[in-house]
Structure formats: C-alpha cells, structure tokens
Coordinates of C-alpha atoms in Angstrom, one line a residue:
X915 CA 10.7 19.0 16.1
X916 CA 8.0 16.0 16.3
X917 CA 7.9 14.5 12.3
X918 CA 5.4 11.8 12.3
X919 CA 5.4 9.4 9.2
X920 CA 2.2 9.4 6.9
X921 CA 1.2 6.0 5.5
X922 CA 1.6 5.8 2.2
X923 CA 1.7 3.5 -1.0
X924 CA 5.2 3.1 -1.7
X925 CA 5.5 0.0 0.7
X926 CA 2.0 -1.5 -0.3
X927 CA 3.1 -5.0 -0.8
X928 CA 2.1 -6.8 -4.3
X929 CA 0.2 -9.8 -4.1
X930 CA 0.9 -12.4 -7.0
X931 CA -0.4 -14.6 -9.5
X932 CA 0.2 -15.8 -12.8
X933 CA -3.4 -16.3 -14.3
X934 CA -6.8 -15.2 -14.1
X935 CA -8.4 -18.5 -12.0
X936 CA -9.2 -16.8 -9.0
X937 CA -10.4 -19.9 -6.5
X938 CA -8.1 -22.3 -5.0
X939 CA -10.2 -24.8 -6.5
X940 CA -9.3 -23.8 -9.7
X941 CA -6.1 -24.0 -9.1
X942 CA -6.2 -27.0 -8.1
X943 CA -7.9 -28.5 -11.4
X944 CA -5.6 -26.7 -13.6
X945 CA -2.5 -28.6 -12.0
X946 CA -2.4 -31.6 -13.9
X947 CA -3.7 -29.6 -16.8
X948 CA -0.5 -28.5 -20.0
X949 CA 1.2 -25.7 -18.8
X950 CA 0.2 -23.0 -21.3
X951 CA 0.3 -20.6 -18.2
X952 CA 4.0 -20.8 -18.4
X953 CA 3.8 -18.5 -21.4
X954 CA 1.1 -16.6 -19.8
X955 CA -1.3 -17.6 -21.9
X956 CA -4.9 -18.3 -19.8
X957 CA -5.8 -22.0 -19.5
X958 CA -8.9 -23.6 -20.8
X959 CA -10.5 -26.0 -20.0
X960 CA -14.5 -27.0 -20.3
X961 CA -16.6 -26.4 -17.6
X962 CA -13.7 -24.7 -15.5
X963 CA -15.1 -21.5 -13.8
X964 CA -13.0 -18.8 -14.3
X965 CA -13.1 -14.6 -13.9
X966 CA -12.2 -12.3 -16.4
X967 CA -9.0 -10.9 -15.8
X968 CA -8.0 -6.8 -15.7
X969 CA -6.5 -5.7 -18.3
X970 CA -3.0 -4.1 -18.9
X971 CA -4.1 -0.5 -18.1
X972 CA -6.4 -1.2 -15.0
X973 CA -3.1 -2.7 -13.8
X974 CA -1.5 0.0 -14.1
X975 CA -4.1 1.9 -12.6
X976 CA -4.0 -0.4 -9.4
X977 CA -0.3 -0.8 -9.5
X978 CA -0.3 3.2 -9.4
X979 CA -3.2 4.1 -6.8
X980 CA -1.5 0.7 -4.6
X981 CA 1.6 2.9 -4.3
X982 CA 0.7 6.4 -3.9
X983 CA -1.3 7.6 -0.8
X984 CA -0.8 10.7 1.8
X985 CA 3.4 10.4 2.3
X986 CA 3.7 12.4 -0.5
X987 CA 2.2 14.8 1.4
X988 CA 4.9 15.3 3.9
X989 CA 7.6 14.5 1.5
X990 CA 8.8 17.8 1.0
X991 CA 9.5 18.2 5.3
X992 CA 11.4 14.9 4.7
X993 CA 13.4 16.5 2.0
X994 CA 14.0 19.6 4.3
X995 CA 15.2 17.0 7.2
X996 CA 17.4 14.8 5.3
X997 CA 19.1 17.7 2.5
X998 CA 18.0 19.1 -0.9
X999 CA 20.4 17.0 -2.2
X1000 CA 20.3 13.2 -0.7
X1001 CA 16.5 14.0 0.0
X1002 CA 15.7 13.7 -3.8
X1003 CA 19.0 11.1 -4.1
X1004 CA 17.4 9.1 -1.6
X1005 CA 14.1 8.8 -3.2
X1006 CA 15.4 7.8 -6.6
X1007 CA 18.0 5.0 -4.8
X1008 CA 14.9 3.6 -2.4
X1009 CA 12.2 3.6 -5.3
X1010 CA 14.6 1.7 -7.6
X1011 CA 15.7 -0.6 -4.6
X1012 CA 11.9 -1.2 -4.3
X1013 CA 11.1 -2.2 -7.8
X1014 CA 13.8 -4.1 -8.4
X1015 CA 12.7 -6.4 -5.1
X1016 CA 9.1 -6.3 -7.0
X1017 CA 10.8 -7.7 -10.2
X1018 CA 13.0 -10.4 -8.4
X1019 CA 9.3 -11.7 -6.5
X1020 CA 7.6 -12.1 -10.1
X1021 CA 11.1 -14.0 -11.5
X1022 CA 10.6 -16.0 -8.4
X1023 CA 7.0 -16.5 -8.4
X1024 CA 7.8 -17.7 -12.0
X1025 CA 10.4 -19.9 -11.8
X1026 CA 8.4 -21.4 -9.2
X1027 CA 5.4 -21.8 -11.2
X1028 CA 7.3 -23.7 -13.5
X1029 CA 8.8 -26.1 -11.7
X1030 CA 5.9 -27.2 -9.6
X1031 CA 3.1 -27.0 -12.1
X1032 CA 1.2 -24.4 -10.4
X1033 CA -1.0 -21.5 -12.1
X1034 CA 0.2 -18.7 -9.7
X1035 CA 1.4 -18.6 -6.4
X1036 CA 0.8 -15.3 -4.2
X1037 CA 3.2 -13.9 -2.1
X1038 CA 3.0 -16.0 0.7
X1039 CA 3.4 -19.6 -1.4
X1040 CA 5.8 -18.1 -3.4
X1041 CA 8.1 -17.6 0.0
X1042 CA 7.2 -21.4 1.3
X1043 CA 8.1 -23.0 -1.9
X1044 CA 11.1 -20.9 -2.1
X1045 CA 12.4 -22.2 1.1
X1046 CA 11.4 -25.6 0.4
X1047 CA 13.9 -25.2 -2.6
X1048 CA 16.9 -23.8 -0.5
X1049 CA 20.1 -25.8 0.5
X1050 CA 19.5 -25.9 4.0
X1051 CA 17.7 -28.6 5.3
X1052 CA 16.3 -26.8 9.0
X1053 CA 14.5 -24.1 6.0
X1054 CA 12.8 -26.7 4.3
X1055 CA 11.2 -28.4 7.3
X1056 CA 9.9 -24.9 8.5
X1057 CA 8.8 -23.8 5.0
X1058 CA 5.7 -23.0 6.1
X1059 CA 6.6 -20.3 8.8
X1060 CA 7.5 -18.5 5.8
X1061 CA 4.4 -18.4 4.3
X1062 CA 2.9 -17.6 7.8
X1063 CA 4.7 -14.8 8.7
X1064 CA 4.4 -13.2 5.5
X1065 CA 0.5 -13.3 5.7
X1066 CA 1.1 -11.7 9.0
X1067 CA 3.3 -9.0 7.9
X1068 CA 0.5 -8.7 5.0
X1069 CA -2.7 -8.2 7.3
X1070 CA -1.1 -6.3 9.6
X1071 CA 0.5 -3.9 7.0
X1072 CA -2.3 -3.2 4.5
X1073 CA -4.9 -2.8 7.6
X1074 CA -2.9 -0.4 9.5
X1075 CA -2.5 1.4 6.4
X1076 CA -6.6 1.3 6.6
X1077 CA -6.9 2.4 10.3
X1078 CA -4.3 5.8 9.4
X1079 CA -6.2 6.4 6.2
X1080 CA -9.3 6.8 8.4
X1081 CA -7.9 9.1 10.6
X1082 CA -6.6 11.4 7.5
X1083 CA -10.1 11.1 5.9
X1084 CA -11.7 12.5 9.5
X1085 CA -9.1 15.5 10.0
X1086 CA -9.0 16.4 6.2
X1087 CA -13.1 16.7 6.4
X1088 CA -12.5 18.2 10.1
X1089 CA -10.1 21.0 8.8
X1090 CA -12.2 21.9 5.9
X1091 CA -15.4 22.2 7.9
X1092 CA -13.6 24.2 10.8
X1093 CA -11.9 26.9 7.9
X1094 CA -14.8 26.8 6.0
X1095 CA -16.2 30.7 7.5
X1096 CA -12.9 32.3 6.6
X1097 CA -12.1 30.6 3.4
X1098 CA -12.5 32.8 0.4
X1099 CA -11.6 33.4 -2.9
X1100 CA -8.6 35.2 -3.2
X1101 CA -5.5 32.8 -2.8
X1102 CA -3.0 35.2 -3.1
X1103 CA -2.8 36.1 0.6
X1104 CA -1.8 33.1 3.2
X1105 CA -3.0 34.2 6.7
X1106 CA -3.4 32.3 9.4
X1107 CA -6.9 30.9 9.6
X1108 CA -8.3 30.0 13.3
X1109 CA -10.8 27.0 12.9
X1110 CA -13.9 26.9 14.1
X1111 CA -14.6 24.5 16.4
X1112 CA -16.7 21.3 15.1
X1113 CA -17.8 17.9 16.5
X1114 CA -14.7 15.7 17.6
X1115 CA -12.8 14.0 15.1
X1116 CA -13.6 10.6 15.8
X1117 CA -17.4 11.3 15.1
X1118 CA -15.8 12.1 11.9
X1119 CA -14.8 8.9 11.9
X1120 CA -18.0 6.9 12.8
X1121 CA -19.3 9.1 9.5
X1122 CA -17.4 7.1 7.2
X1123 CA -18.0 3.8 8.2
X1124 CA -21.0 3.3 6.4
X1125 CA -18.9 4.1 3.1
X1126 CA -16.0 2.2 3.6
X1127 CA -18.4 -0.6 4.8
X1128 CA -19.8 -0.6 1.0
X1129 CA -16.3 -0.3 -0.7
X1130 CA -15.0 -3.6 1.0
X1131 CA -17.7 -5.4 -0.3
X1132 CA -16.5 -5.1 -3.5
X1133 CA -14.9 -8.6 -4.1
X1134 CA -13.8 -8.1 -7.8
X1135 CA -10.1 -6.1 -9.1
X1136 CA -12.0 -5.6 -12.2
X1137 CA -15.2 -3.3 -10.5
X1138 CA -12.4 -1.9 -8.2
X1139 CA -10.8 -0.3 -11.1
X1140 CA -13.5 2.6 -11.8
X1141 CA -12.5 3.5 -7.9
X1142 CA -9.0 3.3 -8.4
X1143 CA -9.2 5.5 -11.7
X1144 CA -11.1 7.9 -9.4
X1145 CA -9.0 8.2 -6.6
X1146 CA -5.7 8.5 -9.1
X1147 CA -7.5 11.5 -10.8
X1148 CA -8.7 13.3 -7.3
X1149 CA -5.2 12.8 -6.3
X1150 CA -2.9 13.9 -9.6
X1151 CA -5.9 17.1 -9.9
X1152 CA -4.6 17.8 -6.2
X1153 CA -1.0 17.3 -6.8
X1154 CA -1.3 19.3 -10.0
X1155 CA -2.9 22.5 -8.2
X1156 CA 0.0 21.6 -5.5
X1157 CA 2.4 21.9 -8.1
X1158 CA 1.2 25.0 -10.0
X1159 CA 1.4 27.0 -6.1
X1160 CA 4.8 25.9 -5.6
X1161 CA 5.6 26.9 -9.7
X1162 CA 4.4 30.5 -9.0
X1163 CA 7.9 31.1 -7.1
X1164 CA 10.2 28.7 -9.0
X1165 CA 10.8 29.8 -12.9
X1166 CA -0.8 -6.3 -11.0
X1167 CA -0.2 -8.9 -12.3
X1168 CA -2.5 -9.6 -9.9
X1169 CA -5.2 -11.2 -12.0
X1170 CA -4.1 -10.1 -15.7
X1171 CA -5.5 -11.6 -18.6
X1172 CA -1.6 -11.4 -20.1
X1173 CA 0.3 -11.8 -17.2
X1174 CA 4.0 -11.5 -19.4
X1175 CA 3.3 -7.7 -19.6
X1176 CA 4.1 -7.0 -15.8
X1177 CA 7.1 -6.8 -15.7
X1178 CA 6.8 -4.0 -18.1
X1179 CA 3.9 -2.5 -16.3
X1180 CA 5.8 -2.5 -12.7
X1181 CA 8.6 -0.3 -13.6
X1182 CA 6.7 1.9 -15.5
X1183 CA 3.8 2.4 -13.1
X1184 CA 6.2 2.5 -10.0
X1185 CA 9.1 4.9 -12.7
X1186 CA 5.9 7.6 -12.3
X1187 CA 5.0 7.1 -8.5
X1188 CA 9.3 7.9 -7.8
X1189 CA 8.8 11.1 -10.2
X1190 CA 6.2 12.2 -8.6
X1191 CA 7.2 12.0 -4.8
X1192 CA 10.8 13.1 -5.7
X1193 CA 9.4 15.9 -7.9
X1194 CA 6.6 17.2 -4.7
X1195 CA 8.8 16.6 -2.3
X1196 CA 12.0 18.7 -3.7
X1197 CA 9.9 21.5 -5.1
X1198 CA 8.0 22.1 -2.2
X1199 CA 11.4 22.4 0.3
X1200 CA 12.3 24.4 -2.2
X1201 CA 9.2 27.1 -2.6
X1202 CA 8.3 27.1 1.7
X1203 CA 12.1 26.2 2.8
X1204 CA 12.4 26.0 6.8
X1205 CA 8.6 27.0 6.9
X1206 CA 7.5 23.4 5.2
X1207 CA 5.0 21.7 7.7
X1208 CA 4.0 18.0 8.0
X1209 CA 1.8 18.4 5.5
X1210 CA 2.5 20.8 2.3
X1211 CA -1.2 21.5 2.1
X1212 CA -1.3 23.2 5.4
X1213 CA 1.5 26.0 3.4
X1214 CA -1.4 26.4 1.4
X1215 CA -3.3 29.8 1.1
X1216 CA -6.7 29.1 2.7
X1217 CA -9.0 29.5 -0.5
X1218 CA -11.3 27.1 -2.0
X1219 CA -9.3 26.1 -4.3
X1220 CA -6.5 24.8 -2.3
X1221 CA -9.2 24.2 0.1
X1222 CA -10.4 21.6 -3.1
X1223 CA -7.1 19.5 -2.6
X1224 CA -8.2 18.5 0.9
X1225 CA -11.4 17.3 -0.6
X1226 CA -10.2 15.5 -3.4
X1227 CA -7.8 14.0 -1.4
X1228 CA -10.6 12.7 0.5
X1229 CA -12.4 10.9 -2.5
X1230 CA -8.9 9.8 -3.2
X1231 CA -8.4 8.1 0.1
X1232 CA -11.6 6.8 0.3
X1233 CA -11.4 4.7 -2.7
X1234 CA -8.1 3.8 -1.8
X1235 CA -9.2 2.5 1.1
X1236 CA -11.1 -0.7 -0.5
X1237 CA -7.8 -1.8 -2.7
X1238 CA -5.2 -1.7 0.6
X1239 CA -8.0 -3.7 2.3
X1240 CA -8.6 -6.1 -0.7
X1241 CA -5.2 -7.7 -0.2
X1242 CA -5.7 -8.5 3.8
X1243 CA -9.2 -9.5 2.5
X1244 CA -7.9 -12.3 -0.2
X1245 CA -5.6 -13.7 2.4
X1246 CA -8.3 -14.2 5.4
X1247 CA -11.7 -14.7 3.5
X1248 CA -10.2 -18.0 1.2
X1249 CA -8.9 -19.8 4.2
X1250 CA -12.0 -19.2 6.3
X1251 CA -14.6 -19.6 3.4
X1252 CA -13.1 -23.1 2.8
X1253 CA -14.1 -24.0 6.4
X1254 CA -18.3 -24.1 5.6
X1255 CA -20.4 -25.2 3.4
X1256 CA -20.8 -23.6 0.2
X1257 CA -24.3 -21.8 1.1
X1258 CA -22.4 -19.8 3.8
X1259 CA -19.5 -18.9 1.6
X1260 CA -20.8 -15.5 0.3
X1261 CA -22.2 -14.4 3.8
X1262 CA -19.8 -15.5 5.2
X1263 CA -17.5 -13.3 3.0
X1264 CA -19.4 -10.4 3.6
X1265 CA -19.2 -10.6 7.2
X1266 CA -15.8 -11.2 7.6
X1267 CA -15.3 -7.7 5.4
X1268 CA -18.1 -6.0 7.3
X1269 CA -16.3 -7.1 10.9
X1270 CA -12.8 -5.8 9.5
X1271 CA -13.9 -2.4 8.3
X1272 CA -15.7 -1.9 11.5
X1273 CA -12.1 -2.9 13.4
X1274 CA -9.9 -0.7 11.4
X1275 CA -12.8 2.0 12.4
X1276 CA -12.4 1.3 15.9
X1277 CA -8.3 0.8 16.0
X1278 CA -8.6 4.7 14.6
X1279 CA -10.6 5.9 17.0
X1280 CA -9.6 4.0 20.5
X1281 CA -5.9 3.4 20.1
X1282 CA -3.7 6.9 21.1
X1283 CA -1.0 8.0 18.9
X1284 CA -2.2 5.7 16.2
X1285 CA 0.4 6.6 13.9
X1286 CA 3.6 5.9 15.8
X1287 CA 2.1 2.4 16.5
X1288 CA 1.7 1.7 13.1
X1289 CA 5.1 3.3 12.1
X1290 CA 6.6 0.9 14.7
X1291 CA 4.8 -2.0 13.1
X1292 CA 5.7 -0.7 9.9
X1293 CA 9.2 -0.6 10.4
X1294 CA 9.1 -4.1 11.1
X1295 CA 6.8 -5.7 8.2
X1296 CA 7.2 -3.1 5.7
X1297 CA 11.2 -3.7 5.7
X1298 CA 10.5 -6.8 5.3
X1299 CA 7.7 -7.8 3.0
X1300 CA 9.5 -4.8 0.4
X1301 CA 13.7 -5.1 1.1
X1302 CA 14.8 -8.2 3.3
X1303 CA 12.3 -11.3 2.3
X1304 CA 12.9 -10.9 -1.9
X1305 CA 16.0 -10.6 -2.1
X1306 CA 16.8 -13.8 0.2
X1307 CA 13.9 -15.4 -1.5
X1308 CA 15.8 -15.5 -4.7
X1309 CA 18.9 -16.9 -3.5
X1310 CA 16.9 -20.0 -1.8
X1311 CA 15.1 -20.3 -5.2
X1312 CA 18.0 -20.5 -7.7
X1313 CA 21.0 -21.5 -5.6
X1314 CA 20.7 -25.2 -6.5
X1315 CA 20.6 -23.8 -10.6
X1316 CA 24.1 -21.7 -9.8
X1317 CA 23.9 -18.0 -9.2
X1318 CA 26.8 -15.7 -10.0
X1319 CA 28.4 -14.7 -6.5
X1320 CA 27.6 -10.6 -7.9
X1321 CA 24.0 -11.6 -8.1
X1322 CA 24.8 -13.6 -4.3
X1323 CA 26.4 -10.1 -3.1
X1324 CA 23.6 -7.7 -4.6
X1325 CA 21.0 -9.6 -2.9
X1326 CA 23.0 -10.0 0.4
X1327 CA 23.3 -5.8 0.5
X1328 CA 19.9 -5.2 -0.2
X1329 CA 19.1 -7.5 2.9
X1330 CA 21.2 -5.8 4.7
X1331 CA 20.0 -2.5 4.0
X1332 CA 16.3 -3.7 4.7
X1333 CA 17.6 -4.8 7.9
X1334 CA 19.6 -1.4 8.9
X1335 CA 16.0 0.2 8.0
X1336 CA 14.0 -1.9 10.2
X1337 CA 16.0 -1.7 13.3
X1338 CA 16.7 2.7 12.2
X1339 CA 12.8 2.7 12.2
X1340 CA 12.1 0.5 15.1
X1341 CA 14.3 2.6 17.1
X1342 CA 12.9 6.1 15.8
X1343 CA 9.3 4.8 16.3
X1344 CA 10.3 3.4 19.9
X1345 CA 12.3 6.7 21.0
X1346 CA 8.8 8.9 19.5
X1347 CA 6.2 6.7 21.6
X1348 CA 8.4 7.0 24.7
X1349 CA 9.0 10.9 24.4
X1350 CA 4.8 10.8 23.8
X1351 CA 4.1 8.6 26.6
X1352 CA 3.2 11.6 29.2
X1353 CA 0.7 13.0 26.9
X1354 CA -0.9 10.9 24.8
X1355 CA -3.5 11.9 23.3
X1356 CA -6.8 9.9 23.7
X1357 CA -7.7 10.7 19.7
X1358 CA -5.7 10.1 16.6
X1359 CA -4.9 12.8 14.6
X1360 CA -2.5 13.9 11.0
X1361 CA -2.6 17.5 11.6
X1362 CA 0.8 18.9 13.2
X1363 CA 1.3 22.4 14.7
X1364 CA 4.8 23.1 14.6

C-alpha cells in the first residue's frame, strides 16, 4: 500500500520578532534608542513610522491556521499504519517535542535581543547571531551560512507547502464537480459513486490563479487575519461534521503589540492543533478501521453535506494559502526592495508576489508526483527548521552563561531525533519516487485509490 504524506501545518515554521516595527530601517533607528522592547513594551519615538501590531487573539488565530492544513486529513490512515496506541502516543510526544523547539527559538531570539540591542530578530538572525555567540571559533566565522541556509529551508518549505495546497484545492473542486449528478441527500447510505468525467485537473489549477494572485498581495498580518479567521472556521465546521460521522458509531509573536504574551499564546494555540489531529486521527481508525483511505473524507457518504466538507476545505485552503506564502514573501521582498529606489519598492513588491504565485501554479501543474518531491524536500528542511536547528541554537547561545549538562543532553536528543527523522524521511521519500519512477504521472494529484 502507496501512503503519500499531505502537507500540513504542523511543520510551518514561525518567523520572529519582538516588536511591531516592521522595516529594516526601523530597526535600525530603534538600535541606539532605550531598550523598552526588552520588556516588550513597543518603542516610541517621534517621527518613527511604525505599523500597528495584531493583537493577542489574531495571533492565535495565525498561530492556529499556520499549523493546521490537509494532514489531518490522512491522520487517521497514519494512525492505522503505525498502531491505535503509539499512533495517538506519537502525536502527543511529536507535538510537544515541536512546541517546546518553538519556545526555546523565542528564549533565544530574546536573549539575543538583549544582548545586542536589537528590536527583534527573525528566524534567520536569530540563528547567525546565535552562532556568532558559540565557543567554537570555525562557527563564528561562518555565522552567516546559518542564516542562509535557514532562509533556504524557509522558501523552499512554506512554497512547496503552496504548490501541494494547489493541487488539493484543484482535486477537492474536481471530486465535487465529477460526484456532483449522484450526490443526494440522504447520507445514511455510502455507495460507491463513479465520477463523471470533467476538464483535467490542472485547468483546475490555472482557475485559481487569479485568486491566489489577489491573496498574496496582501502585505499586512493584521488584514490577513479576517482570512485566517475564515479559513479556521471552514476548517473546524468541516472537522466538526467529520467528527459527528465518525460519533454515530462510537458511544505570532510575529508582529504583536505585546510581544510577552507568546509564549503563552504558542502552547496554547499549538495544545489545540495536537487535540485535534490526535483526536481525528484516532477516532477515525477507530470508526472505518482497515477500510480508512488517504483521505477520511473519501469514507464519507457521498451527500451534500459531507460533500460540504470538501468545499469548505477549499475556502479553508485558499486563505491559507496567502499566510504560508507571507513568510517566503517577508524573507525575499525586503532584501530585493532594498536594491531600488524607493519609487519602485511597492511595484516592485507586487511583482515579486505576482511572479511567485504564478511559480508555485506552475510547479503544481508541470512537475510529476509533486508530492513525493516535496515530501523529500520536506524531510530535509522541515527536520530541520522544527527539531535539529533550535535545540543546537540554544546551546551556542547560552553555553558561555553555563547551561546545566541535563539542559546540554535534552537538547542533544532532540537533535538527534530530528536527525533520525530526516534521514527515516529522506529514505521513505527516496524508496516512493524510485518505486514511482516507471509510471509517473504527468499531473499531480491527492486523491488515492487503494
């Protein structure tokens, strides 16, 4: 049996900063200025531009609708692969793993702050700086491959997750279209439905662009919010009528305006997201058993209103399309704005976002077997962006203050365990795209016959 991994949330990476100046400019004034921000209190200072920061709850709506996309879909066949029990073990372990490794980049980014006087520091600066601060001398003269690569792993991460989230928005619109002259109303019957044949997914495709053209050019978190909000109520109203099938048979601190409430706000927000999957995922092995597909929502009776989860899933995916794509977006648009005058900076902007929309578009539709590509390349910068880099990152940083040699072995095993995921993964995706090299298809699709 063929299992191919959905891209999901959980390893959306978190981009950080400490205060609500959103320009390297700004930064750059606020250096020399007192160091309120260490409290994380906003700066002022006359004449400064700044933007508004979000707010404690559209955090939490971000931090949410960051990390929790279509894997929970196919949760419950990961449950029936690995066990009912470690299945729903494994989950709880990973997810706290993961927030932990969240926590430790904000206590780093911090610390970091401090010392050097800075605002914020994103995820990138925060590793450079880091390395600059470790013992070793070869690190510190290299400092800046750190922040290099990260980027890299960053770009390459949150577009792929772009590129597969266009391919699930084509075959979710696709299946609903093709079952649309047998769906009815009675959902108390599964049969199998046999689709009518519509135009070819990747015309699908090509019929999103224009809207996912629209959504990138939304440059603010703040705006991005009322998306976000919609896409985590299409998706909960999905997983709810999800949940109430499977019950019939079992009885950012981002850019916050506070920034010293995220730490609160990221166990809590990411404390939901690992409910939720292990919850889905156990219950639905439970309720379909050997019978669970790739996707839970083809076990579905074929009724319009399970037929309803496909499309709210849609509008869910749709809008969380612009917030994966706003993190690659922050790291390429600054450094190339900076390079022209300041006349060209907004369309310049816009272009760049226009040009990168239109490549994750084109990446779905030209590149066969999409998604074991970019469960290959996932395996690589997902390990390390969520497991390997924070945990080393905090040893570099507060070696030279003394670190207990329990806090020195926690951080070395959680490395390690990154690492035995990344080569597990590179090795699965490797072994899938060789078995699939004879027949690869020439478009991408999610939808599995088994």
């Amino acid at each position: 049996m063929s299992v191919t991994k959905s891209a999901g949330a959980p390893q959306g990476a978190v981009t950080l900063k400490l205060d609500s100046m959103s320009t390297p400019e700004s930064a750059r004034k606020l250096q020399n200025k007192d160091s309120r921000f260490l409290d994380g209190s906003p700066s002022e200072s006359p004449g400064l531009e700044k933007t508004k920061g979000i707010t404690l709850f559209q955090t939490l709506v971000h931090l949410l609708k960051g990390n929790m996309g279509t894997g929970i879909l196919g949760l419950p066949l990961a449950v029936k692969n690995a066990g009912i029990l470690v299945g729903p073990l494994s989950l709880l372990v990973m997810g706290s793993v993961c927030c932990h490794c969240m926590l430790i980049l904000v206590k780093c980014a911090r610390r970091l702050c401090q010392r050097l006087n800075k605002p914020f520091l994103d995820y990138g600066d925060t590793v450079m700086h880091g390395l600059e601060a470790s013992p070793s001398t070869w690190l510190q003269n290299h400092a800046h491959w750190g922040r290099s690569i990260v980027s890299f792993f960053l770009i390459v991460t949150q577009l792929g997750f772009c590129c597969v989230y266009i391919v699930f928005l084509a075959d979710n619109l696709k299946q609903v279209v093709e079952a649309i002259n047998s769906t009815t109303n009675n959902c108390h019957s599964n049969e199998t439905v046999i689709p009518t044949p519509t135009m070819d997914s990747r015309l699908y495709m090509l019929s999103f662009l224009p809207f996912l053209v629209l959504l990138v050019f939304i440059r603010s978190l703040r705006v991005m919010t009322i998306f976000s909000m919609l896409a985590n109520i299409s998706m909960l109203v999905s997983l709810v009528i999800i949940a109430q099938y499977i019950a019939q048979v079992l009885p950012l601190e981002n850019k916050m305006e506070d920034a010293r409430h995220f730490p609160v706000i990221l166990p809590l927000g990411l404390s939901i997201v690992i409910a939720l999957y292990t919850s889905i995922g156990a219950l639905g092995y439970l309720r379909f058993g050997d019978d669970i597909k790739a996707s839970i929502t083809l076990n579905l009776p074929n009724c319009w209103l399970y037929q309803s989860v496909n499309l709210l899933y849609i509008i869910g995916i749709l809008c969380t399309y612009a917030l994966q794509f706003y993190v690659a977006a922050e790291i390429i648009v600054p450094v190339a704005v900076s390079q022209v005058p300041k006349r060209w900076a907004l369309p310049l902007d816009l272009s760049i976002r226009l040009i990168l929309s239109c490549l994750t578009c084109i990446l779905a539709i030209l590149v066969p077997r999409l998604d074991l590509v970019l469960s290959l390349v996932g395996s690589v910068s997902s390990s390390a962006l969520a497991l390997i880099i924070p945990p080393l990152l905090e040893i570099s940083t507060y070696y030279s203050e003394g670190m207990s040699p329990l806090t020195i072995i926690k951080d070395a095993l959680i490395s390690i365990l990154g690492f035995v995921g990344f080569v597990a993964g590179t090795y699965h995706a490797l072994h899938e795209l060789m078995e699939s090299g004879d027949s690869l298809p020439f478009s991408n699709s999610t939808t599995f016959v088994q």
